[in-house]
Amino acid sequence: MDKILIRGGTPLQGEITMSGAKNAVLPILFASLLTDENCVYKNVPDLKDVSTTVKLLENFGVSTKKDENTLHVLAHNIEKPLASYDLVKTMRASVLALGPLLARHGYARIALPGGCAIGARPINLHLNALVSLGADISLNEGYVTAQAKKLKGTTLCFETTTVTGTENIMMAAVLAEGTTIIENAAKEPEIIDLAQCLNKMGAKIEGTGTSRITIEGVSDLKGVEYEIMPDRIETGTYLVAVAATGGEVVLHNGEAKHLQSILTKLTQMGVDLDLSVKNQIKIKSEGKLKSVNIKTEPYPGFPTDMQAQMMALASISEGTSFIAEHIFENRFMHVCELQRMGAEIDIHGNVAQVKGVSHLKGAPVMATDLRASVSLVIAGLVAEGTTEIHRVYHLDRGYEALERKLSQLGAHIERVS
Ligand code: EPU
């Protein structure tokens, strides 16, 4: 199994380009199931989750063709609307097949994802919402089977904001009869990206980015050419890495407007940001930062997907930081590993109290999920000595060319088998 070796202590310098967003491209790829015409996506990141999605789509009978960062998807026929546990267990976003398969094909059978390293993550809200659109849902042998001759528009309200839940229902409702209104919808930029793509395919969706989304059902959708938005979490991750090591870096294709909560916290901690050039973020850090308090929330609040990275940064910032996790119940798996590198962190329920230390020390550490893994990379970049990160396959799920991009900035990082 591969591991990553990092020799810490080098300030990051230079320029890199951000990739397409994982959490935007996944729902958009599933949206291809809604049309029998060709869909062409640009700026598709080369990630494990993307290849898992492609494999799932191919299992349904869809043909795909990849040409560097462009992906062609043609769902001419859906032969087998079944997502097996083998694939679903490696990527929870597989549940996003449910809405589009049901809308186009009237039937879907998807393995239940089960819990994962960051929490229980049930899909009850997706299923309840599909039932209110008229789907007949049954659960047995670890699979959810959904059927509907024709979904019917309705008004529904999510009990808790759910990102993929909102996306799944949006994709189900675009081909439903009549109008669907989603109340308490999630407002993440990736939802807007999906809606823009669907609208380009002929859907009629309004209100994304607010808590009420209106979808007027249409009879069919056509093919599309669409460019995936930049990854705001990847961008935030590199910003935190530079903040931690010190240095001066320009991130191209970075969309500052999607990163406000992160940029505000980094500025409070003492980082210099220059946003004067469109689609570009310039960051300068002396590597000597102040503590910060963070509470994760649905967008536009501070993203849970940046919590672990900020914890690594808080570990070496002066003073005591409080980091509260409000989205997932078990997203502190990185804490024990950061402690092994010398971080001083106490957990009180869903709050981590982080006392900044003057330096971290390299150690062998174990990655547990995507964002936890990258927080260990950040810790490794600032630590004295060598950090050895095991189970790096988590990183390949969500960071395109991580070692190449960091090496380009001068980091001493390599992957060994
Ligand atoms: N929830 C339920 N029932 C449901 C759905 C959600 O109780 O049916 C709960 C969850 O357990 C959680 C909360 O609602 O406590 C919010 O979860 P949400 O449904 O919004 O998460 P998700 O859609 O499964 C997406 C991202 C995650 C990101 C979260 C929160 C994708 C593919 N995944 O997950 O991304 O953390 O939203 O922003 O978009 C990552 O990229 O590392 C990642 C985990």
PDB file of C-alpha atoms and ligand atoms in Angstrom, residues 22-24 26-27 49 92-93 95-96 118-127 160-165 167 186 188 190 232-233 297-299 303-305 326-329 331 369-371 397, ligand 1:
ATOM      1  CA  LYS A  22     -15.377  16.978  -6.440  1.00  0.00           C
ATOM      2  CA  ASN A  23     -18.716  17.746  -4.811  1.00  0.00           C
ATOM      3  CA  ALA A  24     -19.979  19.495  -7.943  1.00  0.00           C
ATOM      4  CA  LEU A  26     -20.307  13.948  -8.779  1.00  0.00           C
ATOM      5  CA  PRO A  27     -23.970  15.098  -8.838  1.00  0.00           C
ATOM      6  CA  ASP A  49     -14.554   9.351  -6.618  1.00  0.00           C
ATOM      7  CA  ARG A  92     -21.534   7.436  -0.343  1.00  0.00           C
ATOM      8  CA  ALA A  93     -22.358   9.902  -3.134  1.00  0.00           C
ATOM      9  CA  VAL A  95     -26.934   7.559  -3.502  1.00  0.00           C
ATOM     10  CA  LEU A  96     -27.172  10.436  -6.008  1.00  0.00           C
ATOM     11  CA  ILE A 118     -17.244  10.746  10.011  1.00  0.00           C
ATOM     12  CA  GLY A 119     -20.671   9.700  11.281  1.00  0.00           C
ATOM     13  CA  ALA A 120     -23.819   7.612  10.814  1.00  0.00           C
ATOM     14  CA  ARG A 121     -24.896   9.591   7.713  1.00  0.00           C
ATOM     15  CA  PRO A 122     -28.373   8.135   7.135  1.00  0.00           C
ATOM     16  CA  ILE A 123     -30.299   8.784   3.887  1.00  0.00           C
ATOM     17  CA  ASN A 124     -33.757   8.955   5.482  1.00  0.00           C
ATOM     18  CA  LEU A 125     -34.264  12.554   4.312  1.00  0.00           C
ATOM     19  CA  HIS A 126     -33.594  11.595   0.657  1.00  0.00           C
ATOM     20  CA  LEU A 127     -36.042   8.686   0.914  1.00  0.00           C
ATOM     21  CA  THR A 160     -32.268  19.151   8.378  1.00  0.00           C
ATOM     22  CA  THR A 161     -30.436  20.831   5.510  1.00  0.00           C
ATOM     23  CA  THR A 162     -28.855  18.163   3.374  1.00  0.00           C
ATOM     24  CA  VAL A 163     -26.552  18.830   0.437  1.00  0.00           C
ATOM     25  CA  THR A 164     -26.851  15.579  -1.523  1.00  0.00           C
ATOM     26  CA  GLY A 165     -30.487  15.264  -0.367  1.00  0.00           C
ATOM     27  CA  GLU A 167     -29.386  17.537  -5.165  1.00  0.00           C
ATOM     28  CA  ALA A 186     -29.100  23.489   1.205  1.00  0.00           C
ATOM     29  CA  GLU A 188     -23.989  25.234  -1.211  1.00  0.00           C
ATOM     30  CA  GLU A 190     -22.211  23.011  -5.764  1.00  0.00           C
ATOM     31  CA  ARG A 232     -13.578  25.586  -2.955  1.00  0.00           C
ATOM     32  CA  ILE A 233     -12.428  22.985  -0.417  1.00  0.00           C
ATOM     33  CA  GLU A 297     -22.359  25.141   9.700  1.00  0.00           C
ATOM     34  CA  PRO A 298     -24.160  24.648   6.392  1.00  0.00           C
ATOM     35  CA  TYR A 299     -23.119  27.138   3.676  1.00  0.00           C
ATOM     36  CA  PRO A 303     -17.643  24.241   6.054  1.00  0.00           C
ATOM     37  CA  THR A 304     -17.216  20.992   7.956  1.00  0.00           C
ATOM     38  CA  ASP A 305     -14.967  19.907   5.049  1.00  0.00           C
ATOM     39  CA  HIS A 326     -22.030  20.860  14.170  1.00  0.00           C
ATOM     40  CA  ILE A 327     -22.595  18.816  11.008  1.00  0.00           C
ATOM     41  CA  PHE A 328     -21.161  15.339  11.659  1.00  0.00           C
ATOM     42  CA  GLU A 329     -21.034  13.606  15.040  1.00  0.00           C
ATOM     43  CA  ARG A 331     -15.508  14.172  12.623  1.00  0.00           C
ATOM     44  CA  ASP A 369     -11.071  10.005   5.836  1.00  0.00           C
ATOM     45  CA  LEU A 370     -10.435  12.478   3.067  1.00  0.00           C
ATOM     46  CA  ARG A 371     -10.278  15.737   5.037  1.00  0.00           C
ATOM     47  CA  ARG A 397     -10.668  10.380  -3.531  1.00  0.00           C
TER      48      ARG A 397
HETATM   49  N1  EPU B   1     -28.538  13.699   7.310  1.00  0.00           N
HETATM   50  C1  EPU B   1     -29.544  12.900   7.823  1.00  0.00           C
HETATM   51  N2  EPU B   1     -30.329  12.223   6.942  1.00  0.00           N
HETATM   52  C2  EPU B   1     -30.181  12.312   5.592  1.00  0.00           C
HETATM   53  C3  EPU B   1     -29.159  13.124   5.080  1.00  0.00           C
HETATM   54  C4  EPU B   1     -28.345  13.822   5.962  1.00  0.00           C
HETATM   55  O1  EPU B   1     -29.702  12.799   9.028  1.00  0.00           O
HETATM   56  O2  EPU B   1     -30.953  11.673   4.858  1.00  0.00           O
HETATM   57  C5  EPU B   1     -27.657  14.433   8.231  1.00  0.00           C
HETATM   58  C6  EPU B   1     -26.191  13.972   8.125  1.00  0.00           C
HETATM   59  O3  EPU B   1     -25.928  12.831   8.876  1.00  0.00           O
HETATM   60  C7  EPU B   1     -25.436  15.206   8.601  1.00  0.00           C
HETATM   61  C8  EPU B   1     -26.310  16.358   8.070  1.00  0.00           C
HETATM   62  O4  EPU B   1     -27.599  15.793   7.821  1.00  0.00           O
HETATM   63  O5  EPU B   1     -25.418  15.229   9.988  1.00  0.00           O
HETATM   64  C9  EPU B   1     -25.813  17.026   6.815  1.00  0.00           C
HETATM   65  O6  EPU B   1     -25.383  16.048   5.874  1.00  0.00           O
HETATM   66  P1  EPU B   1     -25.519  16.249   4.307  1.00  0.00           P
HETATM   67  O7  EPU B   1     -26.613  15.392   3.799  1.00  0.00           O
HETATM   68  O8  EPU B   1     -25.582  17.702   3.975  1.00  0.00           O
HETATM   69  O9  EPU B   1     -24.122  15.650   3.796  1.00  0.00           O
HETATM   70  P2  EPU B   1     -23.926  14.888   2.433  1.00  0.00           P
HETATM   71  O10 EPU B   1     -24.813  15.460   1.413  1.00  0.00           O
HETATM   72  O11 EPU B   1     -23.944  13.431   2.666  1.00  0.00           O
HETATM   73  C10 EPU B   1     -22.130  16.511   1.434  1.00  0.00           C
HETATM   74  C11 EPU B   1     -20.713  16.404   0.951  1.00  0.00           C
HETATM   75  C12 EPU B   1     -19.803  16.152   2.144  1.00  0.00           C
HETATM   76  C13 EPU B   1     -19.960  17.340   3.109  1.00  0.00           C
HETATM   77  C14 EPU B   1     -21.425  17.504   3.518  1.00  0.00           C
HETATM   78  C15 EPU B   1     -21.682  18.710   4.393  1.00  0.00           C
HETATM   79  C16 EPU B   1     -20.948  15.545  -1.278  1.00  0.00           C
HETATM   80  C17 EPU B   1     -20.751  14.418  -2.225  1.00  0.00           C
HETATM   81  N3  EPU B   1     -20.618  15.313  -0.007  1.00  0.00           N
HETATM   82  O12 EPU B   1     -22.424  15.281   2.084  1.00  0.00           O
HETATM   83  O13 EPU B   1     -18.464  16.132   1.645  1.00  0.00           O
HETATM   84  O14 EPU B   1     -19.171  17.136   4.260  1.00  0.00           O
HETATM   85  O15 EPU B   1     -22.245  17.615   2.341  1.00  0.00           O
HETATM   86  O16 EPU B   1     -21.294  19.874   3.758  1.00  0.00           O
HETATM   87  O17 EPU B   1     -21.358  16.617  -1.676  1.00  0.00           O
HETATM   88  C18 EPU B   1     -16.174  15.626   1.662  1.00  0.00           C
HETATM   89  O18 EPU B   1     -16.093  16.144   0.546  1.00  0.00           O
HETATM   90  O19 EPU B   1     -15.155  15.300   2.340  1.00  0.00           O
HETATM   91  C19 EPU B   1     -17.495  15.375   2.241  1.00  0.00           C
HETATM   92  C20 EPU B   1     -17.693  14.538   3.249  1.00  0.00           C
END
